Amino acid sequence: MLTALDAFPALVHALPSPDQGVWHLGPLPLRGYALCIILGVVAAVIIGERRWVARGGQYGDVQDIAVPAVLFGIVGARIYHVATDWELYFGEGREPIRALYLWEGGLGIWGAIAFGALGAWIGARRKGIRFLPLVDALAPGLLVAQAIGRWGNWFNQELFGRPTDLPWGLSIDLENRPTGYTQFETFHPTFLYEFVWNLAAFALVIWLDRRYRLGGGRVVALYVATYTVGRAFTESLRIDEVQLDDVLGLRLNVWTSIVLFVAAVIYLVVTRGRGREEDVYVEGRRPVTDGAADDDADDDADDDSGDAEPGVAADARAGRTGTTATTQDTEGGAPAPPRRRRFRSRG
C-alpha cells in the first residue's frame, strides 16, 4: 500500500512547469510571458520613483520617462535578439513575420538596456533632468524587473539549463526539449537561479548606495557588475540553440557579460571618491511647486518691507492680519510721535 511518505519523494523530485502559458478571457489571450514583463516594469517604476524622490526629484518624473524608456527598450530587446539569432527568422524555410511575435519569447537584455537608456535620455533631456542621477535612481529597480521577467521563461518552458537530477531540477515537456536532450526529463532552472541572483544583487546595490552615497553613474556600474556575474553563470548552463553559441569557445552573451563586467569595474575604479550630486535637475529647469511659489512670494514681501523703517514694516505686517500696530514710548507708555518716513532711491 502506497503511503504519503512513499509518495513525497516523487512530489519533490522536480520543479513542475506550467501546463499552459496562455489563458483566454473571451477573445483576449492573457499570456504569462507578457504578464511577467509588465509586472517587472511596474515594479521598476515604483522602486525608481521612490528612489528618485529621495534623491531630490519630483514625483511623477520617473513615470513620464518610463514611457519612452520602455518602448525603446522593447524595440531594442527584440532587435538584439533577432540580430544575434537571425537564422531563426530569415533562414531557409523560416517565416520573417515571426520576428514580430514578441509573445513567443526572445528579448535580448543588452538591447533592452541600450535602447531603454536612449529612451530615458530623451525623456530626461525634455524634462531638464540630469541623466546620471536619474539612471542611478533607476538601476536597482531594473534588477527586480529582470528577476520578475525571468518567470516568463518558466511559462514558456524555455532557456533552461543542462540536464540535472538535483531535487530542484525543472521538469520540461518532451516537445520543448532541445534536439539531443529528449531523453532527459529534468533540467537546471536557470530562470530561478537568475531570479534569486538578481534579488540578492538588488539588496547589495541598495546597501552599498546607502552606505557610500554613490553618484555619478556608480550605481549603474554596480548594477552592471553584479548582474553580469550571475548572467555569465546562467548563460554557461543553457543548452537552447543559439546562432552564436561558439565565439572563441563561449557563447556571445557570456563574452558580452565578461566585457561589460570589466568595463563596469574600471569605471568604478576611475570614479572612486565621486560623491552624490546635490541637484538632479539642469540649472534653471527645476520644477516650481506651489510651496516654492509661496516661499518666493514671502521672500519678496520681506525684501520690500526691508526698505522701510521697523515701525513701518510692523504696520505692513499688521495690515496683513487686520490689526493696528502702534509704537509705544519705552518709559512712559505714551504713544511716540510719528516719525518721518524716509525713502530710498531704487535707481
Short mmCIF file of C-alpha atoms in Angstrom, two decimals:
data_model
loop_
_atom_site.label_atom_id
_atom_site.label_comp_id
_atom_site.label_asym_id
_atom_site.label_seq_id
_atom_site.Cartn_x
_atom_site.Cartn_y
_atom_site.Cartn_z
CA MET A 1 0.00 0.00 0.00
CA LEU A 2 1.41 3.42 -1.02
CA THR A 3 1.68 5.82 1.89
CA ALA A 4 2.03 9.60 1.89
CA LEU A 5 5.70 9.25 2.84
CA ASP A 6 6.30 6.95 -0.09
CA ALA A 7 4.78 9.49 -2.45
CA PHE A 8 6.64 12.52 -1.00
CA PRO A 9 10.00 11.96 -2.78
CA ALA A 10 8.22 11.74 -6.12
CA LEU A 11 6.46 15.04 -5.47
CA VAL A 12 9.71 16.91 -4.75
CA HIS A 13 11.83 15.17 -7.35
CA ALA A 14 11.45 18.10 -9.75
CA LEU A 15 10.01 21.55 -10.07
CA PRO A 16 6.95 21.43 -12.30
CA SER A 17 6.48 23.51 -15.42
CA PRO A 18 3.08 25.11 -16.04
CA ASP A 19 0.66 23.17 -18.18
CA GLN A 20 -0.06 26.30 -20.19
CA GLY A 21 1.27 29.80 -20.61
CA VAL A 22 -1.81 31.37 -22.19
CA TRP A 23 -5.30 31.90 -20.80
CA HIS A 24 -8.19 33.30 -22.83
CA LEU A 25 -10.59 35.89 -21.50
CA GLY A 26 -13.10 35.57 -24.29
CA PRO A 27 -11.23 36.56 -27.47
CA LEU A 28 -8.39 38.18 -25.46
CA PRO A 29 -5.32 35.98 -24.84
CA LEU A 30 -3.63 36.52 -21.48
CA ARG A 31 -0.01 35.38 -21.75
CA GLY A 32 2.15 34.53 -18.75
CA TYR A 33 5.27 35.82 -20.50
CA ALA A 34 3.74 39.25 -21.12
CA LEU A 35 2.34 39.44 -17.58
CA CYS A 36 5.80 38.87 -16.11
CA ILE A 37 7.29 41.62 -18.30
CA ILE A 38 4.53 44.06 -17.33
CA LEU A 39 4.80 43.28 -13.61
CA GLY A 40 8.56 43.75 -13.82
CA VAL A 41 8.16 47.16 -15.46
CA VAL A 42 5.64 48.25 -12.80
CA ALA A 43 7.98 47.16 -10.02
CA ALA A 44 10.91 49.02 -11.58
CA VAL A 45 8.87 52.22 -11.93
CA ILE A 46 7.65 52.08 -8.31
CA ILE A 47 11.15 51.49 -6.94
CA GLY A 48 12.69 54.06 -9.28
CA GLU A 49 10.08 56.69 -8.38
CA ARG A 50 10.71 56.32 -4.65
CA ARG A 51 14.46 56.49 -5.10
CA TRP A 52 14.16 59.50 -7.41
CA VAL A 53 12.08 61.45 -4.90
CA ALA A 54 14.57 60.54 -2.16
CA ARG A 55 17.33 61.95 -4.37
CA GLY A 56 15.51 65.28 -4.64
CA GLY A 57 13.46 64.70 -7.77
CA GLN A 58 9.79 65.42 -8.28
CA TYR A 59 7.20 62.67 -8.02
CA GLY A 60 5.92 61.69 -11.47
CA ASP A 61 9.18 62.25 -13.34
CA VAL A 62 10.01 58.53 -13.48
CA GLN A 63 6.52 57.63 -14.67
CA ASP A 64 6.83 60.15 -17.51
CA ILE A 65 10.28 58.94 -18.52
CA ALA A 66 9.28 55.28 -18.22
CA VAL A 67 7.04 55.59 -21.29
CA PRO A 68 9.80 56.28 -23.86
CA ALA A 69 12.30 54.13 -21.95
CA VAL A 70 10.05 51.04 -22.00
CA LEU A 71 9.03 51.50 -25.63
CA PHE A 72 12.63 51.96 -26.75
CA GLY A 73 13.70 49.08 -24.52
CA ILE A 74 11.24 46.59 -26.01
CA VAL A 75 12.26 47.55 -29.55
CA GLY A 76 15.95 47.30 -28.66
CA ALA A 77 15.49 43.96 -26.91
CA ARG A 78 13.82 42.45 -29.94
CA ILE A 79 16.36 43.93 -32.36
CA TYR A 80 19.23 42.43 -30.34
CA HIS A 81 17.57 39.02 -30.24
CA VAL A 82 16.77 38.95 -33.95
CA ALA A 83 20.22 40.28 -34.89
CA THR A 84 22.03 37.60 -32.90
CA ASP A 85 19.68 34.78 -33.94
CA TRP A 86 18.58 35.94 -37.37
CA GLU A 87 18.55 32.41 -38.80
CA LEU A 88 15.50 31.66 -36.63
CA TYR A 89 13.52 34.13 -38.70
CA PHE A 90 15.30 34.64 -42.01
CA GLY A 91 16.91 31.25 -42.65
CA GLU A 92 15.70 28.76 -45.21
CA GLY A 93 12.10 27.76 -44.60
CA ARG A 94 11.63 30.39 -41.89
CA GLU A 95 8.86 32.95 -41.52
CA PRO A 96 10.25 36.51 -41.20
CA ILE A 97 6.93 37.77 -39.83
CA ARG A 98 7.60 35.80 -36.64
CA ALA A 99 10.32 38.30 -35.77
CA LEU A 100 7.42 40.49 -34.61
CA TYR A 101 5.86 37.84 -32.37
CA LEU A 102 7.11 39.13 -29.02
CA TRP A 103 4.78 36.85 -27.07
CA GLU A 104 6.73 33.81 -28.24
CA GLY A 105 9.77 35.00 -26.28
CA GLY A 106 13.07 36.35 -27.44
CA LEU A 107 14.07 39.65 -25.84
CA GLY A 108 17.79 40.41 -25.58
CA ILE A 109 18.56 42.18 -22.31
CA TRP A 110 21.53 44.07 -23.71
CA GLY A 111 19.41 45.60 -26.45
CA ALA A 112 16.77 46.49 -23.87
CA ILE A 113 19.32 48.27 -21.66
CA ALA A 114 20.97 50.16 -24.53
CA PHE A 115 17.77 51.33 -26.21
CA GLY A 116 15.99 51.84 -22.89
CA ALA A 117 18.81 54.13 -21.77
CA LEU A 118 18.42 56.07 -25.01
CA GLY A 119 14.70 56.50 -24.35
CA ALA A 120 15.40 57.59 -20.78
CA TRP A 121 17.99 60.11 -22.00
CA ILE A 122 15.49 61.62 -24.43
CA GLY A 123 12.84 61.85 -21.70
CA ALA A 124 15.31 63.34 -19.21
CA ARG A 125 16.53 65.92 -21.70
CA ARG A 126 12.99 67.11 -22.39
CA LYS A 127 12.27 67.49 -18.66
CA GLY A 128 15.56 69.16 -17.76
CA ILE A 129 16.77 66.23 -15.65
CA ARG A 130 20.40 65.29 -15.19
CA PHE A 131 20.92 61.87 -16.76
CA LEU A 132 23.40 60.25 -14.35
CA PRO A 133 21.40 60.92 -11.16
CA LEU A 134 18.32 59.61 -12.96
CA VAL A 135 19.84 56.30 -14.07
CA ASP A 136 21.47 55.86 -10.66
CA ALA A 137 17.99 56.07 -9.15
CA LEU A 138 16.53 53.64 -11.69
CA ALA A 139 19.27 50.99 -11.87
CA PRO A 140 18.43 48.89 -8.76
CA GLY A 141 14.80 48.59 -9.84
CA LEU A 142 15.94 47.04 -13.11
CA LEU A 143 17.31 44.08 -11.18
CA VAL A 144 13.88 43.47 -9.67
CA ALA A 145 12.25 43.88 -13.08
CA GLN A 146 14.60 41.33 -14.61
CA ALA A 147 14.04 38.95 -11.71
CA ILE A 148 10.27 39.04 -12.22
CA GLY A 149 10.56 38.95 -16.01
CA ARG A 150 12.55 35.71 -15.90
CA TRP A 151 9.43 33.86 -14.76
CA GLY A 152 8.15 34.40 -18.28
CA ASN A 153 10.70 31.79 -19.41
CA TRP A 154 9.12 29.37 -16.94
CA PHE A 155 5.69 29.88 -18.51
CA ASN A 156 7.16 29.32 -21.99
CA GLN A 157 9.35 26.36 -20.90
CA GLU A 158 12.42 27.95 -22.48
CA LEU A 159 16.00 28.99 -21.74
CA PHE A 160 16.60 26.25 -19.15
CA GLY A 161 19.98 24.69 -18.42
CA ARG A 162 21.69 21.35 -18.82
CA PRO A 163 20.05 18.12 -17.59
CA THR A 164 20.28 17.55 -13.84
CA ASP A 165 19.00 15.12 -11.24
CA LEU A 166 19.09 17.69 -8.43
CA PRO A 167 15.91 17.92 -6.35
CA TRP A 168 15.14 21.34 -7.83
CA GLY A 169 15.56 20.19 -11.42
CA LEU A 170 12.91 21.65 -13.72
CA SER A 171 10.55 19.25 -15.48
CA ILE A 172 10.25 20.08 -19.19
CA ASP A 173 7.66 18.65 -21.57
CA LEU A 174 9.02 16.47 -24.36
CA GLU A 175 8.06 18.87 -27.15
CA ASN A 176 10.05 21.69 -25.51
CA ARG A 177 13.33 19.80 -25.08
CA PRO A 178 16.17 20.71 -27.47
CA THR A 179 17.49 18.28 -30.06
CA GLY A 180 19.77 15.75 -28.41
CA TYR A 181 18.18 16.12 -24.98
CA THR A 182 14.81 14.46 -25.50
CA GLN A 183 15.79 11.51 -23.28
CA PHE A 184 16.16 13.77 -20.22
CA GLU A 185 13.24 14.93 -18.11
CA THR A 186 14.66 17.49 -15.67
CA PHE A 187 16.97 20.46 -16.31
CA HIS A 188 18.64 23.30 -14.42
CA PRO A 189 16.02 26.04 -13.78
CA THR A 190 18.21 28.91 -14.92
CA PHE A 191 15.26 31.29 -14.68
CA LEU A 192 15.11 30.54 -10.94
CA TYR A 193 18.85 30.95 -10.49
CA GLU A 194 18.74 34.35 -12.15
CA PHE A 195 15.67 35.33 -10.14
CA VAL A 196 17.45 34.64 -6.85
CA TRP A 197 20.71 36.23 -8.01
CA ASN A 198 19.03 39.42 -9.20
CA LEU A 199 17.19 39.91 -5.93
CA ALA A 200 20.41 39.36 -3.98
CA ALA A 201 22.21 41.83 -6.27
CA PHE A 202 19.39 44.34 -5.72
CA ALA A 203 19.84 44.13 -1.95
CA LEU A 204 23.62 44.52 -2.29
CA VAL A 205 23.41 47.55 -4.59
CA ILE A 206 20.84 49.25 -2.35
CA TRP A 207 23.03 48.69 0.72
CA LEU A 208 26.19 49.99 -0.96
CA ASP A 209 24.35 53.04 -2.30
CA ARG A 210 23.02 53.93 1.14
CA ARG A 211 26.34 53.20 2.82
CA TYR A 212 28.53 55.27 0.48
CA ARG A 213 26.02 57.72 -1.07
CA LEU A 214 27.08 56.84 -4.59
CA GLY A 215 26.65 59.20 -7.53
CA GLY A 216 27.94 59.96 -10.99
CA GLY A 217 26.74 56.72 -12.55
CA ARG A 218 28.42 54.48 -9.97
CA VAL A 219 25.14 52.80 -9.02
CA VAL A 220 24.67 51.88 -12.68
CA ALA A 221 28.18 50.44 -12.77
CA LEU A 222 27.42 48.35 -9.69
CA TYR A 223 24.22 47.13 -11.32
CA VAL A 224 26.11 46.07 -14.45
CA ALA A 225 28.92 44.40 -12.49
CA THR A 226 26.63 42.38 -10.21
CA TYR A 227 24.17 41.41 -12.91
CA THR A 228 26.79 40.23 -15.39
CA VAL A 229 28.37 37.85 -12.86
CA GLY A 230 25.10 35.99 -12.43
CA ARG A 231 24.23 36.22 -16.11
CA ALA A 232 27.55 34.70 -17.20
CA PHE A 233 26.93 31.76 -14.87
CA THR A 234 23.36 31.04 -16.01
CA GLU A 235 24.29 31.58 -19.66
CA SER A 236 27.04 28.97 -19.38
CA LEU A 237 24.43 26.42 -18.21
CA ARG A 238 21.93 26.97 -21.00
CA ILE A 239 21.51 24.50 -23.83
CA ASP A 240 18.98 26.30 -26.03
CA GLU A 241 20.08 26.55 -29.63
CA VAL A 242 21.52 29.95 -30.48
CA GLN A 243 23.29 31.08 -33.59
CA LEU A 244 26.39 32.47 -31.87
CA ASP A 245 26.98 29.65 -29.40
CA ASP A 246 30.71 29.25 -30.03
CA VAL A 247 32.61 32.52 -30.16
CA LEU A 248 36.14 31.55 -29.16
CA GLY A 249 34.69 28.72 -27.13
CA LEU A 250 31.96 30.71 -25.37
CA ARG A 251 28.50 31.97 -26.17
CA LEU A 252 28.25 35.56 -27.37
CA ASN A 253 26.23 36.54 -24.30
CA VAL A 254 28.92 35.16 -21.99
CA TRP A 255 31.54 37.29 -23.74
CA THR A 256 29.21 40.28 -23.53
CA SER A 257 28.86 39.75 -19.78
CA ILE A 258 32.63 39.50 -19.35
CA VAL A 259 33.33 42.67 -21.34
CA LEU A 260 30.64 44.68 -19.53
CA PHE A 261 31.79 43.42 -16.13
CA VAL A 262 35.35 44.57 -16.82
CA ALA A 263 34.11 47.93 -18.13
CA ALA A 264 31.93 48.45 -15.02
CA VAL A 265 34.79 47.64 -12.64
CA ILE A 266 37.13 50.00 -14.49
CA TYR A 267 34.53 52.77 -14.24
CA LEU A 268 34.13 52.18 -10.50
CA VAL A 269 37.89 52.40 -10.01
CA VAL A 270 38.31 55.52 -12.15
CA THR A 271 35.43 57.35 -10.43
CA ARG A 272 36.24 56.29 -6.87
CA GLY A 273 35.57 59.04 -4.39
CA ARG A 274 32.94 60.69 -6.56
CA GLY A 275 30.07 61.84 -4.37
CA ARG A 276 26.37 62.14 -4.95
CA GLU A 277 25.06 65.08 -6.97
CA GLU A 278 23.50 67.90 -4.99
CA ASP A 279 20.99 68.84 -7.70
CA VAL A 280 19.28 66.36 -10.01
CA TYR A 281 17.95 69.00 -12.42
CA VAL A 282 19.70 71.03 -15.06
CA GLU A 283 20.33 74.58 -13.88
CA GLY A 284 17.20 76.68 -14.30
CA ARG A 285 14.96 73.68 -15.05
CA ARG A 286 13.92 72.63 -11.53
CA PRO A 287 10.10 72.35 -11.38
CA VAL A 288 8.40 75.06 -9.30
CA THR A 289 5.94 73.64 -6.79
CA ASP A 290 3.13 75.53 -5.06
CA GLY A 291 5.11 75.57 -1.83
CA ALA A 292 8.13 77.02 -3.58
CA ALA A 293 5.96 79.75 -5.16
CA ASP A 294 4.56 80.70 -1.75
CA ASP A 295 8.06 80.88 -0.31
CA ASP A 296 9.14 83.15 -3.17
CA ALA A 297 6.17 85.44 -2.53
CA ASP A 298 7.02 85.66 1.17
CA ASP A 299 10.64 86.42 0.31
CA ASP A 300 9.54 89.24 -2.00
CA ALA A 301 7.32 90.68 0.74
CA ASP A 302 10.19 90.52 3.22
CA ASP A 303 12.50 92.24 0.74
CA ASP A 304 10.02 95.08 0.23
CA SER A 305 9.47 95.54 3.96
CA GLY A 306 13.23 95.67 4.50
CA ASP A 307 13.38 99.06 2.74
CA ALA A 308 11.13 100.68 5.38
CA GLU A 309 11.68 101.62 8.97
CA PRO A 310 10.99 98.88 11.56
CA GLY A 311 7.76 100.58 12.62
CA VAL A 312 6.54 100.80 9.05
CA ALA A 313 7.39 97.16 8.47
CA ALA A 314 5.40 96.28 11.55
CA ASP A 315 2.50 98.34 10.22
CA ALA A 316 2.67 96.43 6.98
CA ARG A 317 2.67 93.08 8.72
CA ALA A 318 -0.15 94.18 10.97
CA GLY A 319 -2.12 95.30 7.97
CA ARG A 320 -1.95 91.74 6.60
CA THR A 321 -3.62 90.37 9.71
CA GLY A 322 -6.21 93.14 10.10
CA THR A 323 -4.65 94.58 13.32
CA THR A 324 -3.19 98.01 14.11
CA ALA A 325 0.37 98.37 15.36
CA THR A 326 1.43 101.43 17.44
CA THR A 327 4.86 102.36 18.62
CA GLN A 328 4.99 102.83 22.38
CA ASP A 329 7.40 105.00 24.36
CA THR A 330 9.71 102.69 26.26
CA GLU A 331 9.49 104.67 29.55
CA GLY A 332 6.07 106.24 29.96
CA GLY A 333 3.98 104.05 27.73
CA ALA A 334 2.67 107.09 25.87
CA PRO A 335 2.38 106.92 22.13
CA ALA A 336 5.55 108.18 20.47
CA PRO A 337 5.18 110.98 17.96
CA PRO A 338 5.02 109.81 14.38
CA ARG A 339 8.38 109.66 12.69
CA ARG A 340 9.07 110.97 9.25
CA ARG A 341 9.27 108.14 6.73
CA ARG A 342 12.47 108.02 4.76
CA PHE A 343 12.52 106.84 1.19
CA ARG A 344 15.37 105.20 -0.60
CA SER A 345 16.12 105.52 -4.21
CA ARG A 346 15.80 102.28 -6.19
CA GLY A 347 17.67 103.66 -9.12
#
